[in-house]
Structures are given as structure tokens and as C-alpha cells.
Amino acid sequence: MFHITEFKKLSGVSVRTFRYYDKIGLLKPVSKTEGGHRLYSNTELKKLQQIQFLKTIGFQLSEIKIMLESEEWDWSNSLMKQLSYVINEKERLSKIEISLRELINGIAIDGEEFKIKKIMDLYNNKSSKEVLNNNQDKLNFKNTEVLEKIPKMGSSDPDSLEWIALVGQLKKYMHYGYSNTRIQNIIERMDVKKSEDYNDEEAFLDKLWDIRMSPEESKKYNLYPIDQETLNFMEKAYIYYLGNQS
Amino acid sequence: MFHITEFKKLSGVSVRTFRYYDKIGLLKPVSKTEGGHRLYSNTELKKLQQIQFLKTIGFQLSEIKIMLESEEWDWSNSLMKQLSYVINEKERLSKIEISLRELINGIAIDGEEFKIKKIMDLYNNKSSKEVLNNNQDKLNFKNTEVLEKIPKMGSSDPDSLEWIALVGQLKKYMHYGYSNTRIQNIIERMDVKKSEDYNDEEAFLDKLWDIRMSPEESKKYNLYPIDQETLNFMEKAYIYYLGNQS
DNA sequence: TATAAAAGATGACGCAAGGTCACTTTCAAG
DNA sequence: CTTGAAAGTGACCTTGCGTCATCTTTTATA
């Protein structure tokens, strides 16, 4: 049993925090003295450490509370969600980093600091134009000849099966980003398998990526459905793969 | 001269934000009507865009206010400071990302979600007894524990699916002989996948090949059945692969 | 055991950047 | 001049506590 300042020294967390956690019901003292002073035990210390860890990896206290309360929490789900959030944040920061470096270089080259406002204007204009460009839809053409070669759903042929498995893995690990080793290994395997299965007679994957079919269309052809997001991701990963080959 | 809602439409920023910026003195309307309605001009629009840009690269409103107020601001200094902040943040997020991936992998390997709390403890007190206990667990690995990692039949997990597909292809193309390119490609993919899925902590395939279980045994464990002939062939092909690597 | 000092409790305000009510006043058209 | 839309102000809410101010309990010493 520890008094609140001992508990603070053991954990390195402030007294105010304990009172706050008590108030929001996240971590309650094991008991109280007659006068109302809080008392903690080793159990609370361990729970506090769990809370601290979950906090450092970016969860909010309200989420942590629910996590630790329910006995059968879907940990992998929330960890994945948190991971994708972290990855997005990193990407956002990377963009900011690039902008900052450009600005710093621009200033260094100019030497005239008052030009900063003009540079900032450039950024604003650029971003609005980029939005327009990105909204332009890409071409949607079909090639039934190629479609016939695409692995069919429900096939028990191990070759088709691996295609399905590879696409499935692509989706599963998409959150790692297209440059991730695991993703790149999958792409490489696809590339090798492409030339084995389709003998390079048709640039199969190229066609596949041009088709960009909707789930509805692919069902019509009894194909393994590949959604737009996965196709886009596959394209990015493949471009990256080609760039880093040789 | 724009009224506040026109200004909102021109900039995409909320009305509440304008009132807030006015209150904190960041962006004041150029004038007001007799009744007190705010009026903005193109000057304010440009300034607002500058504010928005500085906000996206991570500056606080209080900083932005000072920046835009003083005529001779040391831009390069504050941009550098911001850059170092962004770099630190990215590094912090990278560490979080690693932790999250380790946790996710741990769960994926374990399959037992309730172990999350033990894993979290490991992060906190790396020197405590928990680590020792856990290491002991790992030292006590037996064949049955390895068996738990082997892809199960009927699993829809794309990773398991690819294992099954790869073994299936091995059987299908076995007649080409173990040194055939196609076979060697399959073996290579297995090797890559082995280190991805099992993290090299255990030489998974080695164990698998040591087990050499009968179809009956594998059914008992609900495993994808691999017959003796395929196992032997796999071994030969793998030895050949190791010899021709590098 | 009385008393002083240290330790603890409670409550309130503040922080950043606004969102979301509720209620009142002004503007612009007919 | 009226009426509905638009604009105004003020207050409370969010996160995760830090920082007073004030009051009560515990503990050490005389």
C-alpha cells in the first residue's frame, strides 16, 4: 500500500494525474483512508504502466479506459487502426518537411526574407491546382481477351490460388506502405509469376492495372474481385519496384 | 468588400474561425458596418491564405500572429526551428510505429489476444521477472508449439493461403525436377515468406522438414497435408537453392 | 497529548483552436 | 414597415493535465 506521493515516486507520474485518472474512472485507488487519502497497491502500479504505454503509442485516455475495462477487447483491430493513423501522420509530416526545406532553401538562395509571403502565395496556388488535376478521372477501357486469363474465383488450381493469396496479402499489408519490404517481396513474386504464367506474351499485370474494374464488373466475369484501392496501391508499389530493380 | 459568408465561401474557412481570429487579433476585418457586421477585402483573403499555409506546416496561431505582425521577422530561424520539430515528431512516430508493428506481429503469431498485457509489461519494465518468465517460455518451445504456427486448412488468411498454394504448385510442377527455374522460384518465394512470417526466430521450414509427418498426423493437427514425397522433393530443391544462392 | 508542519483533498481556472448551442440584433428585399 | 435570413455575442465543451487557493487529514516532535 502506497500513499499518493510514494506512488508518484514509484511511477514518475504526477499526483495531479492520479487524481484526474481517479475522477475519470481510468485508475481508481485500491482503497482510501478514513480521511479520504488515496491508497494504491502493486496492481494499480502495473495498470498505470499499461496506461502509460498505451498513451505513448498514441491512444486517448477514453480509448484506453474501454480497452482495459473489457476483458475481450479486439486488440489487433485497434492496434491496426492506430498504426494506420501513425503512418498517415508520418506522411503528413513528411510533406510538411519537404515544404519547410523548400522554403528554407528558397530563402537561403534569395537572401531577401521579405519574399517569404510571395513564396507562400505560390504554395497556395499550387495546392489548389493540384486538387483539380487529381480529380481528373483516368481512362476505363476493357479488354475481354485479357480478362479470360485472370484467375477465376473458386478455382482450386494452385496457380490461381497463389494469385488470389498474393492479392489478399497485398490488401492485408497495404497499411505498411508501398515501399515496405514485405509489400515489395509480394510485388516481386507477382512479377516472377507473371512471366511464368503468362510467358510475357501479354504484359498481363500492366493490362490488369489499366482495367481498373469495379467489384461489380469483376463479379460479372466471375473474377476474384480486386477493389480500386488495392489496384491503385498495386500500381504504386509496382512503379516503385521497377524503379528500384536492376 | 465581402460579408462574412462570402468570405467563408471564398476561403473555405468557417465563420466561427473568423470571429475567433478577430478576437485574438490574428485577422481583423477591414471594417465593420454600422450594426457591427464584419467586412473583409482581398487583402484579408491573402493574409488568411498565408495563415492557413503557416498552420498546415505546423505553426501555432500565436506564433503566426507575431510572424505576420513584425515587418522584419527572422523567417529562416523559425522555419529551421519548425523543421527540427517536425523531424523530431517524425522520429517519435517512427518509434511508435515499430512498437505497434511488434505488438501486431506478436499477436498475429500468438493468436492469443489476452497476452497483450504481458507484452505491454515487457515494454515497461524490461529488466523485471516478467522478461525472465517469458524467455523461459520461449526456451521451452517444443514441436507442438511449432505446429501451431503451421498454416491451418480452410483458413482464409491470405498468408496461409499462399503457403498452401505454394506447396500445391510444388506438387504440380514436381515433374520438372528440383533444379527447374519454376520450382526454384517457388522455393525462393517460400524462403522469403518464411523469414517474413516467422521472423527467422525459429527456422520454421527446417522444423517442418524435420517433422516429416504422415498425412494422418497432419490431419490430427488440422494441418494442410503435405505428403512424404513432396516433403522429400522440397528438401532437395531447398538444398539446391541454398547451394546456388549468393 | 497538544500542536505545528507536512501532506493530501477539492474546486476552479487556464492552455489551443475552434464546434455547437441559445438568444439577440442587423440587413436587405418586398 | 415588416419579415426572414444573416450576423452578432456569450457560454459551455473538447484533451490531459498544470497551477493556484483554500481546507482537512496525517504525522512528527515537544
XYZ file of C-alpha atoms (C1' of nucleotides) in Angstrom:
552
model
C 0.000 0.000 0.000
C 1.413 3.339 -1.065
C 0.365 6.877 -0.330
C -0.003 9.097 -3.304
C 3.492 10.642 -3.219
C 5.151 7.262 -2.881
C 3.112 6.130 -5.831
C 4.324 9.161 -7.716
C 7.944 8.355 -6.927
C 7.480 4.740 -7.961
C 5.918 5.642 -11.265
C 7.221 9.066 -12.141
C 3.708 10.278 -12.828
C 2.323 13.426 -11.228
C -0.117 13.491 -8.339
C -2.482 15.618 -10.334
C -2.610 12.862 -12.918
C -3.655 10.286 -10.329
C -6.480 12.462 -9.138
C -7.525 13.051 -12.724
C -7.433 9.355 -13.575
C -9.439 8.661 -10.462
C -12.014 11.247 -11.449
C -12.491 9.925 -14.977
C -12.559 6.359 -13.669
C -9.458 5.237 -15.502
C -7.413 4.244 -12.462
C -9.020 4.188 -9.057
C -7.070 3.733 -5.801
C -7.465 0.335 -4.213
C -8.857 1.995 -1.093
C -8.926 5.185 0.890
C -8.080 6.121 4.463
C -10.812 7.272 6.809
C -9.917 10.832 5.973
C -10.166 10.169 2.259
C -6.494 9.886 1.304
C -5.876 7.636 -1.691
C -4.039 4.330 -1.292
C -2.504 2.346 -4.146
C -1.041 -1.153 -4.476
C 1.164 -3.003 -6.924
C -1.867 -3.888 -9.007
C -2.516 -0.220 -9.680
C 1.155 0.297 -10.480
C 1.052 -2.329 -13.180
C -2.147 -0.948 -14.615
C -0.652 2.522 -14.597
C 2.302 1.277 -16.608
C -0.026 -0.267 -19.131
C -1.842 3.041 -19.382
C 1.424 4.909 -19.877
C 2.486 2.563 -22.614
C -0.795 2.792 -24.483
C -0.586 6.547 -24.135
C 2.877 6.738 -25.658
C 1.734 4.805 -28.678
C -0.939 7.403 -29.187
C -4.199 6.168 -27.707
C -6.528 8.555 -25.929
C -7.446 8.016 -22.298
C -11.066 7.338 -23.178
C -9.981 4.588 -25.568
C -7.554 3.140 -23.044
C -10.291 3.044 -20.464
C -12.520 0.960 -22.689
C -9.623 -1.266 -23.713
C -8.646 -2.131 -20.184
C -12.216 -2.466 -18.961
C -13.476 -5.019 -21.449
C -11.985 -8.437 -20.998
C -12.313 -9.490 -24.634
C -11.014 -6.477 -26.464
C -10.176 -6.713 -30.171
C -6.577 -5.659 -29.749
C -5.364 -6.342 -33.225
C -8.097 -4.197 -34.681
C -7.338 -1.143 -32.584
C -3.598 -1.625 -32.981
C -4.031 -1.712 -36.740
C -6.167 1.396 -36.653
C -3.593 3.139 -34.542
C -0.862 2.010 -36.902
C -2.632 3.420 -39.901
C -3.154 6.675 -38.043
C 0.549 6.841 -37.199
C 1.510 6.118 -40.787
C -0.770 8.860 -42.041
C 0.659 11.284 -39.565
C 4.174 10.407 -40.645
C 3.254 11.011 -44.247
C 1.690 14.340 -43.399
C 4.821 15.358 -41.532
C 6.965 14.266 -44.438
C 5.093 16.605 -46.724
C 5.480 19.408 -44.230
C 9.167 18.626 -44.002
C 9.540 18.935 -47.752
C 7.700 22.255 -47.795
C 9.854 23.559 -44.995
C 13.063 22.536 -46.728
C 11.941 24.164 -49.951
C 11.100 27.359 -48.127
C 14.393 27.382 -46.269
C 16.296 26.800 -49.490
C 14.307 29.478 -51.245
C 15.131 31.976 -48.564
C 18.763 30.971 -48.486
C 19.012 31.444 -52.224
C 17.093 34.668 -52.276
C 18.657 36.156 -49.253
C 15.739 38.526 -49.209
C 13.485 37.474 -46.439
C 10.545 39.639 -47.285
C 9.897 37.430 -50.263
C 8.510 34.782 -47.975
C 4.971 35.977 -48.470
C 5.211 35.628 -52.205
C 6.556 32.115 -51.801
C 3.680 31.279 -49.520
C 1.261 32.518 -52.135
C 2.855 30.162 -54.609
C 2.155 27.251 -52.291
C -1.471 28.166 -52.005
C -1.976 28.459 -55.729
C -0.110 25.236 -56.391
C -2.214 23.267 -53.988
C -5.477 24.441 -55.494
C -4.299 23.481 -58.965
C -3.127 20.088 -57.786
C -6.552 19.398 -56.402
C -8.036 19.992 -59.828
C -5.535 17.734 -61.530
C -6.032 14.935 -59.059
C -9.754 14.983 -59.545
C -9.411 14.151 -63.200
C -10.562 10.611 -63.724
C -8.424 8.154 -65.548
C -9.318 6.029 -68.510
C -11.502 2.972 -68.140
C -11.074 0.564 -71.008
C -11.791 -3.112 -71.123
C -10.062 -5.955 -72.762
C -12.063 -9.136 -72.614
C -9.204 -11.124 -74.047
C -7.078 -10.310 -71.080
C -9.930 -10.904 -68.699
C -10.057 -14.531 -69.649
C -6.626 -15.061 -68.267
C -7.311 -13.537 -64.916
C -7.553 -16.156 -62.166
C -11.101 -17.257 -61.610
C -12.752 -17.346 -58.255
C -13.189 -20.664 -56.541
C -10.563 -22.347 -58.618
C -8.579 -24.982 -56.812
C -5.630 -24.707 -59.174
C -2.604 -23.808 -57.031
C -1.512 -21.173 -59.528
C -4.793 -19.303 -59.377
C -4.791 -19.841 -55.664
C -1.493 -18.095 -55.278
C -2.664 -15.110 -57.293
C -5.618 -14.781 -55.000
C -3.400 -15.202 -51.977
C -0.950 -12.607 -53.233
C -3.641 -10.025 -53.822
C -5.069 -10.872 -50.433
C -1.725 -10.299 -48.800
C -1.374 -7.019 -50.639
C -4.605 -5.878 -49.069
C -3.647 -7.251 -45.694
C -0.327 -5.433 -45.550
C -1.321 -2.361 -47.521
C -1.036 -0.207 -44.431
C 2.736 -0.772 -44.406
C 3.014 1.465 -47.465
C 4.082 0.580 -50.971
C 7.815 0.733 -50.307
C 7.703 -1.746 -47.428
C 9.888 -4.793 -47.899
C 7.107 -7.243 -47.399
C 4.987 -5.498 -49.988
C 7.887 -5.300 -52.382
C 8.501 -9.035 -51.938
C 4.912 -9.716 -52.853
C 5.218 -7.499 -55.920
C 8.402 -9.275 -56.910
C 6.732 -12.638 -56.601
C 3.872 -11.348 -58.727
C 6.331 -10.162 -61.322
C 8.123 -13.507 -61.441
C 4.855 -15.387 -61.530
C 3.515 -13.115 -64.227
C 6.298 -14.069 -66.604
C 5.892 -17.752 -65.677
C 2.142 -17.926 -66.038
C 1.682 -15.570 -68.920
C 5.016 -16.021 -70.570
C 5.344 -12.304 -71.181
C 3.197 -12.736 -74.258
C 0.917 -10.184 -72.786
C 2.032 -7.689 -70.264
C -0.575 -9.167 -68.026
C -0.272 -7.061 -64.935
C 0.003 -3.910 -66.992
C -3.311 -4.674 -68.601
C -4.786 -5.606 -65.284
C -3.805 -2.280 -63.868
C -5.237 -0.466 -66.817
C -8.539 -2.176 -66.476
C -9.350 -0.839 -63.013
C -12.531 -2.769 -62.926
C -15.203 -2.287 -60.354
C -16.206 -5.100 -57.997
C -19.452 -5.395 -59.984
C -17.673 -5.884 -63.273
C -15.283 -8.424 -61.855
C -18.187 -10.405 -60.454
C -19.781 -10.380 -63.855
C -16.706 -12.094 -65.213
C -16.542 -14.414 -62.210
C -13.175 -13.000 -61.279
C -11.529 -12.610 -57.994
C -12.638 -9.136 -57.048
C -9.923 -6.547 -56.685
C -11.076 -3.222 -55.428
C -9.969 0.109 -56.772
C -7.883 0.980 -53.727
C -5.909 -2.225 -53.987
C -5.356 -1.697 -57.689
C -4.089 1.810 -57.105
C -1.846 0.608 -54.350
C -0.560 -2.233 -56.507
C 0.299 0.250 -59.225
C 2.250 2.471 -56.877
C 4.096 -0.491 -55.414
C 4.895 -1.833 -58.875
C 6.243 1.502 -60.089
C 8.399 1.667 -57.015
C 9.535 -1.887 -57.634
C 10.518 -1.143 -61.229
C 12.387 1.940 -60.078
C 14.410 0.016 -57.522
C 15.156 -3.036 -59.589
C 18.291 -3.589 -61.650
C -15.761 44.024 -49.775
C -17.206 40.693 -48.663
C -19.616 39.811 -45.949
C -18.578 37.029 -43.665
C -20.354 34.190 -45.501
C -18.974 35.272 -48.856
C -15.558 35.334 -47.249
C -16.184 31.837 -45.987
C -17.103 30.614 -49.435
C -14.038 32.243 -50.962
C -11.675 30.702 -48.443
C -13.342 27.533 -47.231
C -12.767 28.506 -43.630
C -15.562 28.525 -41.066
C -17.304 31.643 -39.808
C -16.504 30.713 -36.248
C -12.841 30.784 -37.161
C -13.088 34.342 -38.478
C -14.708 35.520 -35.298
C -12.046 33.690 -33.305
C -9.210 35.172 -35.359
C -10.764 38.572 -34.914
C -10.987 38.093 -31.175
C -7.371 37.007 -30.778
C -6.278 39.784 -33.129
C -4.845 37.493 -35.757
C -7.045 38.622 -38.635
C -9.285 41.635 -38.202
C -11.930 42.657 -40.738
C -11.014 45.696 -42.774
C -14.084 47.474 -41.424
C -17.480 46.922 -39.936
C -20.966 48.067 -40.833
C -22.793 50.432 -38.515
C -24.513 47.484 -36.972
C -21.229 45.682 -36.348
C -21.152 43.151 -39.212
C -17.642 42.255 -40.320
C -16.417 43.234 -43.775
C -13.377 41.712 -45.475
C -11.390 42.576 -48.611
C -8.879 40.841 -50.858
C -6.081 41.884 -48.543
C -7.593 39.840 -45.745
C -8.116 36.931 -48.104
C -4.443 36.844 -48.957
C -3.455 37.133 -45.328
C -5.845 34.335 -44.455
C -4.190 32.083 -47.012
C -0.825 32.840 -45.525
C -2.187 31.954 -42.113
C -3.617 28.712 -43.436
C -0.320 27.771 -45.009
C 1.679 28.506 -41.884
C -0.865 26.491 -39.943
C -0.500 23.447 -42.185
C 3.233 23.463 -41.715
C 2.641 23.288 -38.024
C 2.915 26.768 -36.542
C 0.617 27.842 -33.751
C -1.692 30.794 -34.164
C 0.162 32.803 -31.553
C 3.417 32.314 -33.459
C 1.773 33.154 -36.755
C 0.402 36.327 -35.288
C 3.839 37.542 -34.272
C 5.324 36.455 -37.585
C 2.854 38.411 -39.638
C 2.847 41.429 -37.366
C 6.524 42.202 -37.298
C 7.864 43.531 -40.539
C 11.391 42.188 -40.107
C 10.767 38.673 -38.956
C 13.617 36.169 -38.857
C 11.929 33.651 -41.118
C 14.798 31.276 -41.610
C 15.215 30.911 -37.887
C 11.623 29.962 -37.190
C 11.457 27.750 -40.258
C 14.523 25.907 -39.035
C 13.017 25.530 -35.596
C 9.838 24.211 -37.138
C 11.825 21.817 -39.283
C 13.628 20.373 -36.310
C 10.328 19.996 -34.508
C 8.867 18.143 -37.475
C 11.883 15.874 -37.709
C 11.635 15.031 -34.022
C 7.957 14.298 -34.361
C 8.626 12.009 -37.279
C 11.203 10.148 -35.265
C 8.838 9.781 -32.353
C 6.166 8.411 -34.659
C 8.661 6.011 -36.186
C 9.381 4.541 -32.788
C 5.686 4.238 -32.100
C 5.261 2.572 -35.466
C 7.891 -0.005 -34.612
C 6.271 -0.758 -31.280
C 2.897 -1.131 -32.927
C 4.255 -3.477 -35.563
C 5.957 -5.604 -32.950
C 2.761 -5.808 -30.973
C 0.713 -6.674 -34.029
C 3.179 -9.327 -35.074
C 3.246 -10.692 -31.555
C -0.488 -11.025 -31.556
C -0.571 -12.480 -35.026
C 1.948 -15.102 -34.063
C 0.425 -15.853 -30.718
C -3.134 -15.787 -31.831
C -3.931 -15.385 -28.176
C -5.050 -11.866 -27.671
C -5.088 -11.860 -23.949
C -1.321 -11.973 -23.981
C -1.286 -8.310 -24.914
C -0.977 -7.238 -21.303
C 2.109 -9.353 -20.776
C 3.643 -7.869 -23.895
C 2.884 -4.399 -22.649
C 4.583 -5.214 -19.378
C 7.659 -6.213 -21.313
C 7.853 -2.765 -22.802
C 7.641 -1.102 -19.444
C 9.971 -2.994 -17.191
C 12.334 -4.796 -19.425
C 14.511 -5.891 -16.536
C 11.811 -7.427 -14.378
C 10.913 -11.000 -13.767
C 8.269 -10.970 -16.452
C 11.001 -10.967 -19.061
C 12.646 -13.939 -17.462
C 9.419 -15.862 -17.363
C 8.739 -15.068 -20.939
C 12.195 -16.048 -22.067
C 11.789 -19.307 -20.290
C 8.595 -19.868 -22.184
C 10.443 -19.311 -25.386
C 13.227 -21.685 -24.401
C 10.664 -24.362 -23.749
C 9.483 -24.391 -27.325
C 8.569 -27.834 -28.432
C 7.478 -29.277 -31.661
C 3.846 -28.904 -30.740
C 4.290 -25.172 -30.436
C 5.870 -25.051 -33.842
C 2.911 -26.948 -35.152
C 0.629 -24.182 -34.007
C 2.295 -21.859 -36.459
C 1.777 -24.061 -39.447
C -0.975 -22.804 -41.721
C -4.272 -24.390 -40.940
C -6.537 -25.921 -43.521
C -9.526 -23.941 -44.620
C -8.071 -20.733 -43.366
C -8.984 -17.718 -45.428
C -5.938 -15.796 -44.286
C -4.018 -14.853 -47.436
C -0.724 -15.800 -45.817
C -1.866 -19.321 -45.035
C -3.466 -19.452 -48.440
C -0.213 -18.719 -50.175
C 1.599 -21.432 -48.248
C -0.993 -23.901 -49.387
C -0.790 -22.599 -52.932
C 2.981 -22.814 -52.971
C 3.011 -26.399 -51.766
C 0.324 -27.144 -54.321
C 2.428 -25.703 -57.120
C 5.397 -27.669 -55.915
C 3.396 -30.830 -56.385
C 2.021 -29.675 -59.702
C 5.411 -28.919 -61.223
C 7.369 -31.580 -59.393
C 7.903 -33.471 -62.626
C 10.120 -30.638 -63.906
C 12.758 -31.694 -61.380
C 14.138 -29.822 -58.400
C 16.550 -27.643 -60.372
C 13.877 -26.260 -62.697
C 13.585 -22.487 -62.671
C 9.934 -22.511 -61.870
C 10.494 -24.815 -58.914
C 13.417 -22.731 -57.739
C 11.287 -19.606 -57.922
C 8.716 -21.258 -55.723
C 11.393 -22.290 -53.242
C 12.780 -18.770 -53.228
C 9.364 -17.353 -52.526
C 8.963 -19.839 -49.697
C 12.279 -18.770 -48.276
C 11.383 -15.078 -48.393
C 7.991 -15.772 -46.932
C 9.440 -17.918 -44.214
C 11.549 -15.065 -42.873
C 8.619 -12.690 -43.183
C 6.057 -14.849 -41.477
C 8.255 -16.452 -38.884
C 10.769 -13.697 -38.474
C 13.656 -16.136 -38.549
C 13.246 -16.629 -34.831
C 12.769 -20.267 -35.496
C 13.961 -21.949 -38.619
C 10.414 -22.800 -39.417
C 10.817 -24.778 -42.560
C 13.708 -26.679 -41.081
C 11.494 -27.847 -38.279
C 8.767 -28.612 -40.729
C 11.091 -30.791 -42.677
C 12.297 -32.485 -39.550
C 8.824 -33.412 -38.597
C 8.085 -35.316 -41.775
C 4.745 -36.236 -40.516
C 2.376 -38.605 -42.127
C -0.922 -37.455 -43.659
C -2.644 -38.986 -40.644
C -0.634 -36.970 -38.203
C -1.161 -33.767 -40.107
C -4.886 -34.330 -40.140
C -4.786 -34.822 -36.415
C -3.371 -31.329 -36.136
C -5.792 -30.000 -38.730
C -2.884 -29.035 -40.936
C -2.654 -28.763 -44.628
C -1.466 -32.232 -45.520
C 1.933 -32.472 -47.107
C 2.859 -35.930 -48.234
C 6.220 -37.517 -47.791
C 7.154 -37.350 -51.439
C 6.526 -33.625 -51.617
C 8.496 -33.095 -48.427
C 11.453 -35.007 -49.822
C 11.276 -33.099 -53.074
C 11.028 -29.819 -51.209
C 14.124 -30.683 -49.236
C 16.138 -31.492 -52.334
C 15.007 -28.337 -54.065
C 15.819 -26.280 -50.991
C 19.323 -27.700 -50.682
C 19.874 -26.940 -54.355
C 18.542 -23.446 -53.786
C 20.908 -22.814 -50.888
C 23.819 -24.081 -52.944
C 23.068 -21.774 -55.857
C 22.264 -18.690 -53.905
C 24.603 -15.748 -53.297
C -1.235 14.572 24.218
C -1.215 19.022 22.055
C 0.375 21.348 18.276
C 2.727 22.583 14.179
C 4.134 21.300 9.779
C 3.794 18.412 6.010
C 0.868 16.001 3.032
C -3.447 15.376 0.900
C -8.171 16.754 -0.819
C -11.273 19.630 -3.503
C -12.520 23.141 -6.698
C -11.650 26.469 -10.117
C -9.274 28.484 -13.988
C -6.191 28.013 -17.996
C -3.990 26.100 -22.295
C -5.381 25.538 -28.343
C -8.358 26.076 -31.809
C -12.217 26.376 -32.529
C -17.532 23.436 -32.545
C -22.004 23.850 -31.066
C -25.821 25.582 -28.867
C -29.049 29.691 -27.409
C -30.559 34.079 -27.844
C -30.457 38.807 -29.815
C -29.701 42.258 -33.353
C -28.993 43.928 -38.038
C -29.557 43.719 -43.089
C -31.965 43.606 -47.357
C -35.976 42.722 -50.142
C -40.730 43.359 -50.969
C -42.608 48.603 -42.481
C -42.298 44.052 -41.979
C -40.165 39.746 -42.202
C -36.905 36.194 -42.826
C -32.162 35.493 -43.486
C -27.801 36.629 -41.944
C -24.848 38.180 -38.421
C -23.788 39.234 -33.738
C -22.444 37.851 -28.753
C -21.862 34.783 -24.894
C -21.390 30.448 -22.774
C -20.099 25.812 -22.382
C -17.491 21.698 -24.458
C -13.403 19.188 -26.115
C -7.813 16.780 -24.014
C -4.820 15.938 -20.337
C -3.414 17.643 -17.214
C -0.526 22.318 -14.650
C -1.207 25.632 -11.376
C -3.079 28.180 -7.758
C -6.173 28.828 -3.453
C -8.349 27.039 0.338
C -9.418 23.474 3.593
C -8.678 18.940 6.059
C -6.009 14.959 7.471
C -1.894 12.791 8.948
C 2.391 12.580 11.276
C 6.371 14.067 13.945
C 8.006 16.414 17.706
C 7.816 18.808 22.181
